[in-house]
Amino acid sequence: MANYWLFKSEPSTWSWEQQKAKGEAGEEWGGVRNYQARNNMRAMKIGDKGFFYHSNEGLEVVGIVEVCELSRPDSTAEGDARWDCVHIKAVCDVPSPVTLKDVKANPKLADMSLVTSMRLSVQPVLLEEYLEVCRMGKLDKLPRSPD
């Protein structure tokens, strides 16, 4: 089964432009201190795709990312073994960023975690939700997670 995700970041802390600048090496998605978000990262597989979402400023899906390294100890956790993270790399821009307001206005996305669990920083996304947000964002070629 394919997995899709949403990664939230405040652009003043870590922006889409900074993520893209990391290239193929990607970047550790560290600093997450929520058990549910950590467990989501532990469930990820290499190649899983996700949305890069600007939170607080912008409130919009701005890019597609890919998991490029599996969950491992978070380097920002200072030896606290409870916290893991994955590495993600930028795949492509979302040509027409999809705002939270647009997501909330779309009945097809009423049950999306972005609407129902707004504070969770790493969220699962259903395939149908992924396809709908990609359509809304005017992505012609859809990056897909491996089956």
mmCIF file of N, CA, C and O in Angstrom, residues 21-89:
data_model
loop_
_atom_site.group_PDB
_atom_site.id
_atom_site.type_symbol
_atom_site.label_atom_id
_atom_site.label_comp_id
_atom_site.label_asym_id
_atom_site.label_seq_id
_atom_site.Cartn_x
_atom_site.Cartn_y
_atom_site.Cartn_z
ATOM 1 N N ALA A 21 17.001 23.705 -1.753
ATOM 2 C CA ALA A 21 18.444 23.957 -1.839
ATOM 3 C C ALA A 21 19.269 22.766 -1.343
ATOM 4 O O ALA A 21 20.443 22.644 -1.696
ATOM 5 N N LYS A 22 18.675 21.872 -0.564
ATOM 6 C CA LYS A 22 19.389 20.690 -0.064
ATOM 7 C C LYS A 22 19.577 19.624 -1.142
ATOM 8 O O LYS A 22 20.362 18.689 -0.957
ATOM 9 N N GLY A 23 18.868 19.756 -2.256
ATOM 10 C CA GLY A 23 19.058 18.845 -3.381
ATOM 11 C C GLY A 23 18.762 17.394 -3.060
ATOM 12 O O GLY A 23 17.936 17.079 -2.201
ATOM 13 N N GLU A 24 19.481 16.511 -3.733
ATOM 14 C CA GLU A 24 19.258 15.069 -3.616
ATOM 15 C C GLU A 24 19.552 14.535 -2.216
ATOM 16 O O GLU A 24 18.994 13.523 -1.812
ATOM 17 N N ALA A 25 20.453 15.174 -1.487
ATOM 18 C CA ALA A 25 20.799 14.708 -0.138
ATOM 19 C C ALA A 25 19.631 14.867 0.822
ATOM 20 O O ALA A 25 19.497 14.124 1.783
ATOM 21 N N GLY A 26 18.784 15.848 0.564
ATOM 22 C CA GLY A 26 17.663 16.097 1.448
ATOM 23 C C GLY A 26 18.093 16.658 2.787
ATOM 24 O O GLY A 26 19.223 17.110 2.960
ATOM 25 N N GLU A 27 17.181 16.606 3.727
ATOM 26 C CA GLU A 27 17.414 17.181 5.050
ATOM 27 C C GLU A 27 16.695 16.350 6.102
ATOM 28 O O GLU A 27 15.589 15.852 5.877
ATOM 29 N N GLU A 28 17.327 16.225 7.251
ATOM 30 C CA GLU A 28 16.706 15.560 8.386
ATOM 31 C C GLU A 28 15.473 16.347 8.822
ATOM 32 O O GLU A 28 15.535 17.574 8.956
ATOM 33 N N TRP A 29 14.354 15.654 9.012
ATOM 34 C CA TRP A 29 13.135 16.310 9.494
ATOM 35 C C TRP A 29 13.116 16.197 11.013
ATOM 36 O O TRP A 29 12.290 15.513 11.607
ATOM 37 N N GLY A 30 14.078 16.863 11.644
ATOM 38 C CA GLY A 30 14.290 16.741 13.078
ATOM 39 C C GLY A 30 13.502 17.750 13.883
ATOM 40 O O GLY A 30 12.848 18.646 13.346
ATOM 41 N N GLY A 31 13.597 17.590 15.189
ATOM 42 C CA GLY A 31 12.974 18.532 16.107
ATOM 43 C C GLY A 31 11.525 18.238 16.437
ATOM 44 O O GLY A 31 10.893 18.989 17.170
ATOM 45 N N VAL A 32 10.983 17.146 15.911
ATOM 46 C CA VAL A 32 9.589 16.794 16.178
ATOM 47 C C VAL A 32 9.510 16.131 17.546
ATOM 48 O O VAL A 32 10.210 15.152 17.807
ATOM 49 N N ARG A 33 8.656 16.668 18.414
ATOM 50 C CA ARG A 33 8.527 16.134 19.766
ATOM 51 C C ARG A 33 7.067 15.788 20.061
ATOM 52 O O ARG A 33 6.478 16.218 21.043
ATOM 53 N N ASN A 34 6.494 15.014 19.188
ATOM 54 C CA ASN A 34 5.124 14.538 19.335
ATOM 55 C C ASN A 34 5.146 13.057 18.981
ATOM 56 O O ASN A 34 5.662 12.685 17.926
ATOM 57 N N TYR A 35 4.610 12.214 19.864
ATOM 58 C CA TYR A 35 4.696 10.772 19.649
ATOM 59 C C TYR A 35 3.966 10.320 18.391
ATOM 60 O O TYR A 35 4.444 9.452 17.661
ATOM 61 N N GLN A 36 2.799 10.885 18.118
ATOM 62 C CA GLN A 36 2.052 10.487 16.925
ATOM 63 C C GLN A 36 2.823 10.861 15.658
ATOM 64 O O GLN A 36 2.924 10.059 14.725
ATOM 65 N N ALA A 37 3.390 12.060 15.613
ATOM 66 C CA ALA A 37 4.189 12.484 14.453
ATOM 67 C C ALA A 37 5.423 11.596 14.309
ATOM 68 O O ALA A 37 5.786 11.178 13.203
ATOM 69 N N ARG A 38 6.075 11.284 15.440
ATOM 70 C CA ARG A 38 7.239 10.391 15.401
ATOM 71 C C ARG A 38 6.843 9.015 14.866
ATOM 72 O O ARG A 38 7.534 8.436 14.036
ATOM 73 N N ASN A 39 5.719 8.492 15.338
ATOM 74 C CA ASN A 39 5.263 7.183 14.870
ATOM 75 C C ASN A 39 4.935 7.213 13.386
ATOM 76 O O ASN A 39 5.162 6.223 12.677
ATOM 77 N N ASN A 40 4.404 8.327 12.908
ATOM 78 C CA ASN A 40 4.165 8.467 11.464
ATOM 79 C C ASN A 40 5.484 8.349 10.705
ATOM 80 O O ASN A 40 5.559 7.666 9.675
ATOM 81 N N MET A 41 6.522 9.001 11.205
ATOM 82 C CA MET A 41 7.822 8.915 10.523
ATOM 83 C C MET A 41 8.389 7.500 10.586
ATOM 84 O O MET A 41 9.003 7.031 9.626
ATOM 85 N N ARG A 42 8.173 6.815 11.689
ATOM 86 C CA ARG A 42 8.645 5.432 11.794
ATOM 87 C C ARG A 42 7.953 4.514 10.788
ATOM 88 O O ARG A 42 8.501 3.484 10.414
ATOM 89 N N ALA A 43 6.752 4.873 10.354
ATOM 90 C CA ALA A 43 5.994 4.066 9.389
ATOM 91 C C ALA A 43 6.381 4.352 7.937
ATOM 92 O O ALA A 43 5.955 3.630 7.036
ATOM 93 N N MET A 44 7.173 5.377 7.696
ATOM 94 C CA MET A 44 7.503 5.784 6.335
ATOM 95 C C MET A 44 8.487 4.827 5.669
ATOM 96 O O MET A 44 9.300 4.191 6.331
ATOM 97 N N LYS A 45 8.372 4.792 4.333
ATOM 98 C CA LYS A 45 9.266 3.972 3.521
ATOM 99 C C LYS A 45 10.017 4.872 2.550
ATOM 100 O O LYS A 45 9.526 5.953 2.179
ATOM 101 N N ILE A 46 11.180 4.418 2.108
ATOM 102 C CA ILE A 46 11.940 5.147 1.091
ATOM 103 C C ILE A 46 11.046 5.316 -0.137
ATOM 104 O O ILE A 46 10.409 4.366 -0.590
ATOM 105 N N GLY A 47 11.006 6.525 -0.657
ATOM 106 C CA GLY A 47 10.203 6.812 -1.841
ATOM 107 C C GLY A 47 8.813 7.331 -1.555
ATOM 108 O O GLY A 47 8.146 7.828 -2.459
ATOM 109 N N ASP A 48 8.345 7.212 -0.303
ATOM 110 C CA ASP A 48 7.038 7.777 0.030
ATOM 111 C C ASP A 48 7.048 9.266 -0.300
ATOM 112 O O ASP A 48 8.036 9.966 -0.052
ATOM 113 N N LYS A 49 5.944 9.749 -0.844
ATOM 114 C CA LYS A 49 5.804 11.158 -1.186
ATOM 115 C C LYS A 49 4.978 11.876 -0.129
ATOM 116 O O LYS A 49 4.202 11.261 0.603
ATOM 117 N N GLY A 50 5.154 13.180 -0.084
ATOM 118 C CA GLY A 50 4.388 13.980 0.862
ATOM 119 C C GLY A 50 4.316 15.426 0.434
ATOM 120 O O GLY A 50 5.032 15.861 -0.478
ATOM 121 N N PHE A 51 3.448 16.141 1.093
ATOM 122 C CA PHE A 51 3.315 17.575 0.862
ATOM 123 C C PHE A 51 4.234 18.329 1.818
ATOM 124 O O PHE A 51 4.376 17.953 2.977
ATOM 125 N N PHE A 52 4.825 19.398 1.335
ATOM 126 C CA PHE A 52 5.556 20.346 2.171
ATOM 127 C C PHE A 52 4.597 21.505 2.391
ATOM 128 O O PHE A 52 4.179 22.170 1.445
ATOM 129 N N TYR A 53 4.240 21.728 3.650
ATOM 130 C CA TYR A 53 3.208 22.697 4.015
ATOM 131 C C TYR A 53 3.813 23.815 4.855
ATOM 132 O O TYR A 53 4.458 23.550 5.869
ATOM 133 N N HIS A 54 3.619 25.051 4.409
ATOM 134 C CA HIS A 54 4.046 26.201 5.197
ATOM 135 C C HIS A 54 2.970 26.510 6.231
ATOM 136 O O HIS A 54 1.855 26.870 5.883
ATOM 137 N N SER A 55 3.331 26.344 7.509
ATOM 138 C CA SER A 55 2.387 26.622 8.588
ATOM 139 C C SER A 55 2.642 28.016 9.157
ATOM 140 O O SER A 55 3.697 28.597 8.941
ATOM 141 N N ASN A 56 1.659 28.508 9.860
ATOM 142 C CA ASN A 56 1.679 29.834 10.497
ATOM 143 C C ASN A 56 1.778 30.972 9.490
ATOM 144 O O ASN A 56 0.982 31.885 9.524
ATOM 145 N N GLU A 57 2.772 30.955 8.614
ATOM 146 C CA GLU A 57 2.888 31.978 7.557
ATOM 147 C C GLU A 57 2.582 31.292 6.231
ATOM 148 O O GLU A 57 3.254 30.351 5.861
ATOM 149 N N GLY A 58 1.597 31.761 5.535
ATOM 150 C CA GLY A 58 1.248 31.177 4.252
ATOM 151 C C GLY A 58 0.103 30.197 4.337
ATOM 152 O O GLY A 58 -0.854 30.289 3.589
ATOM 153 N N LEU A 59 0.193 29.243 5.253
ATOM 154 C CA LEU A 59 -0.835 28.217 5.423
ATOM 155 C C LEU A 59 -1.204 27.585 4.090
ATOM 156 O O LEU A 59 -2.354 27.624 3.652
ATOM 157 N N GLU A 60 -0.183 26.961 3.443
ATOM 158 C CA GLU A 60 -0.438 26.389 2.131
ATOM 159 C C GLU A 60 0.552 25.278 1.796
ATOM 160 O O GLU A 60 1.679 25.264 2.285
ATOM 161 N N VAL A 61 0.079 24.350 0.971
ATOM 162 C CA VAL A 61 0.924 23.298 0.417
ATOM 163 C C VAL A 61 1.703 23.923 -0.729
ATOM 164 O O VAL A 61 1.116 24.434 -1.684
ATOM 165 N N VAL A 62 3.041 23.899 -0.625
ATOM 166 C CA VAL A 62 3.877 24.575 -1.621
ATOM 167 C C VAL A 62 4.763 23.638 -2.423
ATOM 168 O O VAL A 62 5.315 24.036 -3.448
ATOM 169 N N GLY A 63 4.916 22.389 -1.965
ATOM 170 C CA GLY A 63 5.809 21.477 -2.665
ATOM 171 C C GLY A 63 5.518 20.025 -2.371
ATOM 172 O O GLY A 63 4.750 19.695 -1.469
ATOM 173 N N ILE A 64 6.167 19.158 -3.161
ATOM 174 C CA ILE A 64 6.116 17.710 -2.970
ATOM 175 C C ILE A 64 7.513 17.267 -2.548
ATOM 176 O O ILE A 64 8.513 17.690 -3.145
ATOM 177 N N VAL A 65 7.560 16.410 -1.520
ATOM 178 C CA VAL A 65 8.820 15.864 -1.031
ATOM 179 C C VAL A 65 8.782 14.343 -1.109
ATOM 180 O O VAL A 65 7.725 13.746 -1.310
ATOM 181 N N GLU A 66 9.972 13.766 -0.925
ATOM 182 C CA GLU A 66 10.103 12.311 -0.929
ATOM 183 C C GLU A 66 10.970 11.886 0.247
ATOM 184 O O GLU A 66 11.987 12.528 0.540
ATOM 185 N N VAL A 67 10.580 10.806 0.896
ATOM 186 C CA VAL A 67 11.391 10.238 1.975
ATOM 187 C C VAL A 67 12.623 9.605 1.340
ATOM 188 O O VAL A 67 12.501 8.741 0.459
ATOM 189 N N CYS A 68 13.811 10.069 1.747
ATOM 190 C CA CYS A 68 15.053 9.558 1.151
ATOM 191 C C CYS A 68 15.921 8.801 2.151
ATOM 192 O O CYS A 68 16.904 8.174 1.755
ATOM 193 N N GLU A 69 15.582 8.847 3.435
ATOM 194 C CA GLU A 69 16.250 8.028 4.452
ATOM 195 C C GLU A 69 15.214 7.637 5.491
ATOM 196 O O GLU A 69 14.415 8.463 5.922
ATOM 197 N N LEU A 70 15.262 6.371 5.896
ATOM 198 C CA LEU A 70 14.310 5.860 6.874
ATOM 199 C C LEU A 70 14.528 6.488 8.248
ATOM 200 O O LEU A 70 15.570 7.062 8.529
ATOM 201 N N SER A 71 13.530 6.306 9.085
ATOM 202 C CA SER A 71 13.559 6.819 10.451
ATOM 203 C C SER A 71 14.789 6.313 11.204
ATOM 204 O O SER A 71 15.154 5.146 11.119
ATOM 205 N N ARG A 72 15.405 7.242 11.904
ATOM 206 C CA ARG A 72 16.570 6.925 12.737
ATOM 207 C C ARG A 72 16.624 7.978 13.840
ATOM 208 O O ARG A 72 15.866 8.954 13.808
ATOM 209 N N PRO A 73 17.525 7.821 14.822
ATOM 210 C CA PRO A 73 17.561 8.790 15.919
ATOM 211 C C PRO A 73 17.714 10.237 15.418
ATOM 212 O O PRO A 73 18.500 10.507 14.514
ATOM 213 N N ASP A 74 16.949 11.111 16.013
ATOM 214 C CA ASP A 74 16.953 12.536 15.672
ATOM 215 C C ASP A 74 18.205 13.181 16.266
ATOM 216 O O ASP A 74 18.408 13.148 17.486
ATOM 217 N N SER A 75 19.022 13.774 15.418
ATOM 218 C CA SER A 75 20.280 14.379 15.888
ATOM 219 C C SER A 75 20.042 15.580 16.804
ATOM 220 O O SER A 75 20.933 15.969 17.547
ATOM 221 N N THR A 76 18.849 16.164 16.753
ATOM 222 C CA THR A 76 18.557 17.317 17.610
ATOM 223 C C THR A 76 18.040 16.901 18.985
ATOM 224 O O THR A 76 17.771 17.760 19.817
ATOM 225 N N ALA A 77 17.895 15.591 19.226
ATOM 226 C CA ALA A 77 17.299 15.103 20.478
ATOM 227 C C ALA A 77 18.313 14.948 21.606
ATOM 228 O O ALA A 77 17.949 14.501 22.687
ATOM 229 N N GLU A 78 19.569 15.295 21.362
ATOM 230 C CA GLU A 78 20.613 15.271 22.392
ATOM 231 C C GLU A 78 20.643 13.957 23.160
ATOM 232 O O GLU A 78 20.638 13.938 24.397
ATOM 233 N N GLY A 79 20.632 12.837 22.419
ATOM 234 C CA GLY A 79 20.755 11.524 23.040
ATOM 235 C C GLY A 79 19.470 10.940 23.586
ATOM 236 O O GLY A 79 19.478 9.828 24.117
ATOM 237 N N ASP A 80 18.365 11.642 23.483
ATOM 238 C CA ASP A 80 17.078 11.127 23.950
ATOM 239 C C ASP A 80 16.557 10.140 22.904
ATOM 240 O O ASP A 80 16.122 10.526 21.824
ATOM 241 N N ALA A 81 16.611 8.865 23.218
ATOM 242 C CA ALA A 81 16.295 7.798 22.261
ATOM 243 C C ALA A 81 14.817 7.718 21.877
ATOM 244 O O ALA A 81 14.458 6.963 20.980
ATOM 245 N N ARG A 82 13.971 8.498 22.514
ATOM 246 C CA ARG A 82 12.537 8.462 22.169
ATOM 247 C C ARG A 82 12.260 9.070 20.800
ATOM 248 O O ARG A 82 11.230 8.785 20.200
ATOM 249 N N TRP A 83 13.154 9.937 20.297
ATOM 250 C CA TRP A 83 12.819 10.746 19.128
ATOM 251 C C TRP A 83 13.589 10.308 17.889
ATOM 252 O O TRP A 83 14.815 10.253 17.883
ATOM 253 N N ASP A 84 12.830 10.026 16.842
ATOM 254 C CA ASP A 84 13.359 9.621 15.546
ATOM 255 C C ASP A 84 12.913 10.630 14.498
ATOM 256 O O ASP A 84 12.002 11.428 14.730
ATOM 257 N N CYS A 85 13.530 10.519 13.341
ATOM 258 C CA CYS A 85 13.091 11.337 12.211
ATOM 259 C C CYS A 85 13.563 10.701 10.908
ATOM 260 O O CYS A 85 14.440 9.844 10.902
ATOM 261 N N VAL A 86 12.957 11.121 9.825
ATOM 262 C CA VAL A 86 13.354 10.696 8.488
ATOM 263 C C VAL A 86 14.115 11.838 7.823
ATOM 264 O O VAL A 86 14.161 12.949 8.344
ATOM 265 N N HIS A 87 14.691 11.564 6.682
ATOM 266 C CA HIS A 87 15.229 12.600 5.802
ATOM 267 C C HIS A 87 14.276 12.712 4.621
ATOM 268 O O HIS A 87 13.784 11.690 4.127
ATOM 269 N N ILE A 88 14.028 13.942 4.190
ATOM 270 C CA ILE A 88 13.195 14.159 3.008
ATOM 271 C C ILE A 88 13.937 15.052 2.022
ATOM 272 O O ILE A 88 14.792 15.845 2.410
ATOM 273 N N LYS A 89 13.600 14.875 0.742
ATOM 274 C CA LYS A 89 14.166 15.736 -0.301
ATOM 275 C C LYS A 89 13.030 16.323 -1.125
ATOM 276 O O LYS A 89 11.953 15.728 -1.244
#
